PDB file of C-alpha atoms in Angstrom:
ATOM      1  CA  MET A   1       0.000   0.000   0.000  1.00 52.00           C
ATOM      2  CA  ARG A   2       1.306   3.395  -1.072  1.00 56.00           C
ATOM      3  CA  PRO A   3       1.857   5.984   1.688  1.00 58.00           C
ATOM      4  CA  TRP A   4       0.205   8.725  -0.448  1.00 65.00           C
ATOM      5  CA  GLY A   5      -3.241   8.841  -1.986  1.00 58.00           C
ATOM      6  CA  PRO A   6      -5.935   6.214  -2.028  1.00 59.00           C
ATOM      7  CA  PRO A   7      -5.003   2.601  -2.736  1.00 60.00           C
ATOM      8  CA  ARG A   8      -5.143   1.352  -6.351  1.00 64.00           C
ATOM      9  CA  THR A   9      -8.149  -0.659  -7.289  1.00 74.00           C
ATOM     10  CA  GLU A  10      -7.892  -3.911  -9.206  1.00 75.00           C
ATOM     11  CA  GLN A  11      -9.415  -2.350 -12.329  1.00 75.00           C
ATOM     12  CA  GLN A  12      -6.791   0.386 -12.418  1.00 78.00           C
ATOM     13  CA  GLN A  13      -4.041  -2.177 -12.044  1.00 78.00           C
ATOM     14  CA  GLN A  14      -5.509  -4.294 -14.850  1.00 80.00           C
ATOM     15  CA  GLY A  15      -5.853  -1.212 -17.102  1.00 80.00           C
ATOM     16  CA  GLN A  16      -2.247  -0.247 -16.551  1.00 84.00           C
ATOM     17  CA  ALA A  17      -1.134  -3.800 -17.242  1.00 85.00           C
ATOM     18  CA  LEU A  18      -3.108  -3.793 -20.517  1.00 86.00           C
ATOM     19  CA  GLN A  19      -1.556  -0.492 -21.561  1.00 88.00           C
ATOM     20  CA  GLN A  20       1.917  -1.815 -20.860  1.00 90.00           C
ATOM     21  CA  GLN A  21       1.197  -4.948 -22.910  1.00 90.00           C
ATOM     22  CA  GLN A  22      -0.086  -2.854 -25.831  1.00 90.00           C
ATOM     23  CA  GLN A  23       2.986  -0.638 -25.729  1.00 92.00           C
ATOM     24  CA  GLN A  24       5.247  -3.682 -25.725  1.00 92.00           C
ATOM     25  CA  GLN A  25       3.366  -5.159 -28.693  1.00 91.00           C
ATOM     26  CA  GLN A  26       3.672  -1.898 -30.634  1.00 92.00           C
ATOM     27  CA  GLN A  27       7.390  -1.745 -29.936  1.00 92.00           C
ATOM     28  CA  GLN A  28       7.793  -5.341 -31.113  1.00 92.00           C
ATOM     29  CA  GLN A  29       5.860  -4.594 -34.315  1.00 92.00           C
ATOM     30  CA  GLN A  30       8.016  -1.550 -35.021  1.00 92.00           C
ATOM     31  CA  GLN A  31      11.170  -3.585 -34.494  1.00 92.00           C
ATOM     32  CA  GLN A  32       9.872  -6.282 -36.863  1.00 92.00           C
ATOM     33  CA  GLN A  33       9.067  -3.675 -39.523  1.00 92.00           C
ATOM     34  CA  GLN A  34      12.533  -2.175 -39.225  1.00 92.00           C
ATOM     35  CA  GLN A  35      14.109  -5.610 -39.574  1.00 92.00           C
ATOM     36  CA  GLN A  36      12.004  -6.332 -42.670  1.00 92.00           C
ATOM     37  CA  GLN A  37      13.013  -3.021 -44.249  1.00 92.00           C
ATOM     38  CA  GLN A  38      16.677  -3.732 -43.577  1.00 92.00           C
ATOM     39  CA  GLN A  39      16.340  -7.183 -45.140  1.00 92.00           C
ATOM     40  CA  GLN A  40      14.668  -5.714 -48.229  1.00 92.00           C
ATOM     41  CA  GLN A  41      17.427  -3.142 -48.615  1.00 92.00           C
ATOM     42  CA  GLN A  42      20.077  -5.837 -48.329  1.00 92.00           C
ATOM     43  CA  GLN A  43      18.302  -7.951 -50.956  1.00 92.00           C
ATOM     44  CA  GLU A  44      18.045  -4.994 -53.346  1.00 92.00           C
ATOM     45  CA  GLU A  45      21.732  -4.190 -52.910  1.00 92.00           C
ATOM     46  CA  GLU A  46      22.658  -7.817 -53.584  1.00 92.00           C
ATOM     47  CA  GLN A  47      20.528  -7.841 -56.737  1.00 91.00           C
ATOM     48  CA  GLN A  48      22.179  -4.657 -57.990  1.00 91.00           C
ATOM     49  CA  GLU A  49      25.626  -6.109 -57.376  1.00 91.00           C
ATOM     50  CA  GLN A  50      24.679  -9.276 -59.270  1.00 91.00           C
ATOM     51  CA  GLN A  51      23.401  -7.236 -62.216  1.00 90.00           C
ATOM     52  CA  GLN A  52      26.592  -5.192 -62.328  1.00 90.00           C
ATOM     53  CA  GLN A  53      28.696  -8.348 -62.272  1.00 90.00           C
ATOM     54  CA  GLN A  54      26.650  -9.832 -65.131  1.00 90.00           C
ATOM     55  CA  GLN A  55      27.077  -6.670 -67.200  1.00 89.00           C
ATOM     56  CA  LEU A  56      30.814  -6.690 -66.573  1.00 89.00           C
ATOM     57  CA  GLN A  57      31.001 -10.338 -67.666  1.00 89.00           C
ATOM     58  CA  ILE A  58      29.073  -9.559 -70.871  1.00 90.00           C
ATOM     59  CA  LEU A  59      31.336  -6.604 -71.650  1.00 86.00           C
ATOM     60  CA  GLY A  60      34.421  -8.734 -71.031  1.00 85.00           C
ATOM     61  CA  ALA A  61      33.147 -11.421 -73.411  1.00 86.00           C
ATOM     62  CA  LYS A  62      32.414  -8.816 -76.107  1.00 85.00           C
ATOM     63  CA  ARG A  63      35.867  -7.286 -75.756  1.00 85.00           C
ATOM     64  CA  ALA A  64      37.509 -10.696 -75.952  1.00 84.00           C
ATOM     65  CA  ALA A  65      35.553 -11.532 -79.133  1.00 84.00           C
ATOM     66  CA  ALA A  66      36.461  -8.169 -80.675  1.00 82.00           C
ATOM     67  CA  GLY A  67      40.133  -8.705 -79.812  1.00 81.00           C
ATOM     68  CA  ALA A  68      40.096 -12.151 -81.409  1.00 82.00           C
ATOM     69  CA  ARG A  69      38.454 -10.709 -84.529  1.00 81.00           C
ATOM     70  CA  ARG A  70      41.071  -7.937 -84.724  1.00 80.00           C
ATOM     71  CA  ALA A  71      43.862 -10.465 -84.354  1.00 78.00           C
ATOM     72  CA  SER A  72      42.446 -12.633 -87.157  1.00 78.00           C
ATOM     73  CA  GLU A  73      41.998  -9.624 -89.475  1.00 73.00           C
ATOM     74  CA  GLY A  74      45.474  -8.307 -88.694  1.00 65.00           C
ATOM     75  CA  GLY A  75      47.073 -11.700 -89.348  1.00 56.00           C
ATOM     76  CA  GLY A  76      45.356 -12.045 -92.718  1.00 52.00           C
ATOM     77  CA  ALA A  77      46.438  -8.567 -93.780  1.00 48.00           C
ATOM     78  CA  ALA A  78      50.051  -9.183 -92.792  1.00 48.00           C
ATOM     79  CA  SER A  79      50.228 -12.525 -94.560  1.00 48.00           C
ATOM     80  CA  GLY A  80      48.195 -12.179 -97.707  1.00 48.00           C
ATOM     81  CA  GLY A  81      47.533  -8.572 -98.641  1.00 47.00           C
ATOM     82  CA  SER A  82      44.083  -6.981 -98.650  1.00 46.00           C
ATOM     83  CA  ALA A  83      42.115  -9.185 -96.226  1.00 46.00           C
ATOM     84  CA  GLY A  84      42.203  -6.561 -93.488  1.00 45.00           C
ATOM     85  CA  VAL A  85      41.507  -3.717 -95.904  1.00 47.00           C
ATOM     86  CA  SER A  86      38.253  -5.282 -97.103  1.00 47.00           C
ATOM     87  CA  GLY A  87      36.661  -4.783 -93.680  1.00 46.00           C
ATOM     88  CA  TRP A  88      37.673  -1.125 -93.495  1.00 49.00           C
ATOM     89  CA  GLY A  89      34.519   0.997 -93.393  1.00 49.00           C
ATOM     90  CA  GLY A  90      32.285  -1.947 -94.255  1.00 49.00           C
ATOM     91  CA  SER A  91      29.562  -3.729 -92.330  1.00 47.00           C
ATOM     92  CA  GLU A  92      32.034  -6.119 -90.693  1.00 48.00           C
ATOM     93  CA  GLY A  93      34.054  -3.446 -88.891  1.00 48.00           C
ATOM     94  CA  SER A  94      35.318  -4.261 -85.418  1.00 52.00           C
ATOM     95  CA  ASP A  95      33.789  -1.151 -83.848  1.00 56.00           C
ATOM     96  CA  THR A  96      30.212  -2.187 -84.552  1.00 56.00           C
ATOM     97  CA  GLU A  97      30.624  -5.677 -82.990  1.00 63.00           C
ATOM     98  CA  GLY A  98      28.299  -7.420 -85.409  1.00 63.00           C
ATOM     99  CA  GLU A  99      25.731  -4.619 -85.539  1.00 65.00           C
ATOM    100  CA  PRO A 100      24.916  -2.751 -88.776  1.00 62.00           C
ATOM    101  CA  PRO A 101      26.942   0.421 -89.379  1.00 62.00           C
ATOM    102  CA  LEU A 102      25.472   3.691 -88.153  1.00 60.00           C
ATOM    103  CA  ARG A 103      24.094   6.229 -90.609  1.00 60.00           C
ATOM    104  CA  LEU A 104      25.507   9.586 -89.724  1.00 60.00           C
ATOM    105  CA  THR A 105      23.140  11.555 -91.964  1.00 64.00           C
ATOM    106  CA  GLU A 106      19.392  11.247 -91.564  1.00 61.00           C
ATOM    107  CA  PRO A 107      17.237  11.585 -94.691  1.00 63.00           C
ATOM    108  CA  GLN A 108      16.152  15.201 -94.962  1.00 61.00           C
ATOM    109  CA  THR A 109      12.483  15.913 -95.647  1.00 66.00           C
ATOM    110  CA  GLN A 110      11.179  19.192 -96.953  1.00 62.00           C
ATOM    111  CA  PRO A 111       8.858  21.021 -94.537  1.00 60.00           C
ATOM    112  CA  GLN A 112       5.385  21.317 -95.968  1.00 59.00           C
ATOM    113  CA  ARG A 113       3.995  24.780 -96.565  1.00 56.00           C
ATOM    114  CA  ALA A 114       1.121  25.771 -94.322  1.00 51.00           C
ATOM    115  CA  ARG A 115      -1.970  26.352 -96.417  1.00 52.00           C
ATOM    116  CA  ALA A 116      -4.535  28.848 -95.258  1.00 50.00           C
ATOM    117  CA  SER A 117      -7.835  27.028 -95.300  1.00 53.00           C
ATOM    118  CA  VAL A 118     -11.083  28.182 -93.799  1.00 50.00           C
ATOM    119  CA  THR A 119     -13.016  25.559 -91.864  1.00 53.00           C
ATOM    120  CA  PRO A 120     -16.475  25.200 -93.312  1.00 51.00           C
ATOM    121  CA  GLY A 121     -19.155  26.569 -91.039  1.00 51.00           C
ATOM    122  CA  GLN A 122     -16.728  28.512 -88.876  1.00 54.00           C
ATOM    123  CA  LEU A 123     -15.978  31.605 -90.995  1.00 52.00           C
ATOM    124  CA  ASP A 124     -17.850  33.019 -93.961  1.00 51.00           C
ATOM    125  CA  PRO A 125     -14.974  34.492 -96.024  1.00 47.00           C
ATOM    126  CA  ARG A 126     -17.248  36.278 -98.503  1.00 48.00           C
ATOM    127  CA  GLY A 127     -19.250  37.990 -95.796  1.00 50.00           C
ATOM    128  CA  THR A 128     -22.485  37.265 -97.624  1.00 50.00           C
ATOM    129  CA  PRO A 129     -25.614  37.326 -95.490  1.00 48.00           C
ATOM    130  CA  GLY A 130     -26.970  33.905 -94.643  1.00 53.00           C
ATOM    131  CA  SER A 131     -30.003  32.730 -92.705  1.00 51.00           C
ATOM    132  CA  ASP A 132     -29.003  34.823 -89.682  1.00 57.00           C
ATOM    133  CA  ALA A 133     -28.435  38.018 -91.706  1.00 56.00           C
ATOM    134  CA  ALA A 134     -30.946  39.981 -89.632  1.00 56.00           C
ATOM    135  CA  ALA A 135     -29.074  39.173 -86.407  1.00 61.00           C
ATOM    136  CA  ARG A 136     -25.715  40.362 -87.761  1.00 66.00           C
ATOM    137  CA  PRO A 137     -24.628  43.884 -86.871  1.00 66.00           C
ATOM    138  CA  ALA A 138     -23.281  46.261 -89.462  1.00 64.00           C
ATOM    139  CA  PRO A 139     -19.611  45.703 -90.365  1.00 65.00           C
ATOM    140  CA  PRO A 140     -17.143  48.033 -88.621  1.00 62.00           C
ATOM    141  CA  ARG A 141     -16.028  51.149 -90.529  1.00 60.00           C
ATOM    142  CA  PRO A 142     -12.296  51.301 -89.722  1.00 62.00           C
ATOM    143  CA  ALA A 143     -11.668  47.767 -90.981  1.00 63.00           C
ATOM    144  CA  ARG A 144      -8.866  48.852 -93.317  1.00 60.00           C
ATOM    145  CA  ARG A 145      -7.158  50.760 -90.483  1.00 63.00           C
ATOM    146  CA  VAL A 146      -7.291  47.670 -88.226  1.00 62.00           C
ATOM    147  CA  ALA A 147      -5.782  45.566 -90.996  1.00 61.00           C
ATOM    148  CA  ASP A 148      -3.021  48.087 -91.688  1.00 58.00           C
ATOM    149  CA  GLN A 149      -2.091  48.365 -88.017  1.00 60.00           C
ATOM    150  CA  ALA A 150      -1.794  44.577 -87.773  1.00 59.00           C
ATOM    151  CA  ALA A 151       0.653  44.459 -90.682  1.00 57.00           C
ATOM    152  CA  PRO A 152       4.240  43.567 -89.676  1.00 54.00           C
ATOM    153  CA  GLY A 153       5.623  46.678 -91.425  1.00 54.00           C
ATOM    154  CA  PHE A 154       3.520  49.032 -89.332  1.00 51.00           C
ATOM    155  CA  ARG A 155       5.399  49.982 -86.178  1.00 51.00           C
ATOM    156  CA  GLY A 156       4.766  52.700 -83.634  1.00 52.00           C
ATOM    157  CA  GLY A 157       7.340  54.992 -82.103  1.00 53.00           C
ATOM    158  CA  ALA A 158       9.973  57.253 -83.665  1.00 52.00           C
ATOM    159  CA  HIS A 159       9.779  55.588 -87.091  1.00 53.00           C
ATOM    160  CA  LYS A 160       6.021  55.540 -87.207  1.00 54.00           C
ATOM    161  CA  ARG A 161       4.450  55.519 -90.640  1.00 54.00           C
ATOM    162  CA  SER A 162       0.863  56.611 -90.909  1.00 52.00           C
ATOM    163  CA  VAL A 163       0.275  54.404 -93.969  1.00 49.00           C
ATOM    164  CA  PRO A 164       2.104  51.121 -94.535  1.00 49.00           C
ATOM    165  CA  PRO A 165       3.801  50.637 -97.898  1.00 52.00           C
ATOM    166  CA  LYS A 166       1.152  48.191 -99.055  1.00 57.00           C
ATOM    167  CA  SER A 167      -2.306  47.741 -97.652  1.00 59.00           C
ATOM    168  CA  LEU A 168      -2.952  44.114 -96.743  1.00 64.00           C
ATOM    169  CA  TYR A 169      -6.699  44.503 -96.317  1.00 66.00           C
ATOM    170  CA  LYS A 170      -8.530  41.679 -98.092  1.00 70.00           C
ATOM    171  CA  GLY A 171     -12.063  42.045 -96.814  1.00 71.00           C
ATOM    172  CA  LEU A 172     -14.324  41.082 -93.958  1.00 74.00           C
ATOM    173  CA  ALA A 173     -15.330  37.666 -92.645  1.00 73.00           C
ATOM    174  CA  TRP A 174     -18.182  36.746 -90.349  1.00 76.00           C
ATOM    175  CA  ASP A 175     -17.166  34.590 -87.368  1.00 76.00           C
ATOM    176  CA  VAL A 176     -20.019  32.182 -86.782  1.00 78.00           C
ATOM    177  CA  GLN A 177     -18.857  30.954 -83.384  1.00 79.00           C
ATOM    178  CA  GLU A 178     -18.221  34.402 -81.886  1.00 75.00           C
ATOM    179  CA  ASP A 179     -21.003  36.207 -83.816  1.00 76.00           C
ATOM    180  CA  CYS A 180     -18.762  39.073 -84.867  1.00 76.00           C
ATOM    181  CA  TRP A 181     -16.967  40.478 -87.904  1.00 76.00           C
ATOM    182  CA  ARG A 182     -13.284  39.776 -88.446  1.00 75.00           C
ATOM    183  CA  VAL A 183     -10.873  41.538 -90.777  1.00 74.00           C
ATOM    184  CA  ARG A 184      -9.068  39.412 -93.344  1.00 73.00           C
ATOM    185  CA  ILE A 185      -5.480  40.362 -94.119  1.00 72.00           C
ATOM    186  CA  SER A 186      -2.870  38.562 -96.195  1.00 68.00           C
ATOM    187  CA  TYR A 187       0.903  38.577 -95.862  1.00 60.00           C
ATOM    188  CA  ASP A 188       3.663  36.016 -96.351  1.00 59.00           C
ATOM    189  CA  GLY A 189       1.298  34.115 -98.593  1.00 57.00           C
ATOM    190  CA  LYS A 190      -1.113  33.382 -95.728  1.00 63.00           C
ATOM    191  CA  GLN A 191      -4.504  34.769 -94.891  1.00 61.00           C
ATOM    192  CA  ARG A 192      -5.242  35.648 -91.279  1.00 64.00           C
ATOM    193  CA  HIS A 193      -8.333  36.792 -89.450  1.00 61.00           C
ATOM    194  CA  ILE A 194      -7.837  39.570 -86.911  1.00 64.00           C
ATOM    195  CA  GLY A 195      -9.847  42.074 -84.956  1.00 61.00           C
ATOM    196  CA  ARG A 196     -13.489  42.001 -83.956  1.00 51.00           C
TER     197      ARG A 196
END
């Protein structure tokens, strides 16, 4: 019996014993998990070492075969003339080790020109009124100015030109998806739709 406080009941003693058992079990489980992780790491390291050894063995065998091939080609060239020269630059060279020779130049293909094509139903390039002609607003007045300002030759600042050397305005187009007019311009052989 403790000299301080009330005596412990049996239930309190049993509860403390259960808590101690649970803590011990948790500690044991953690130790087991740590041991399993260490074993897995050791196994992975062993597997990596085995793979490296196998690769080294394969490389050694390839080098030995290449050395034997070089020796046979060198002996033929020294004894009989052009036996070693025939393999120079051909498909049986010692550097390729039985693989086909590498092509240093890839076949060049011409880039295809981008063609300006209008998706049907998306833009009406002629700007002719269709079934929804009543719902369309009037086309904007400064369409040519918008087109000229979008031209690559038109720049602001000290060298500003009020009129570009060549007007690129090609007309108006009705954008069906956005329900608005767009200006058509053309430069570099391509037609583009700008503005609203």
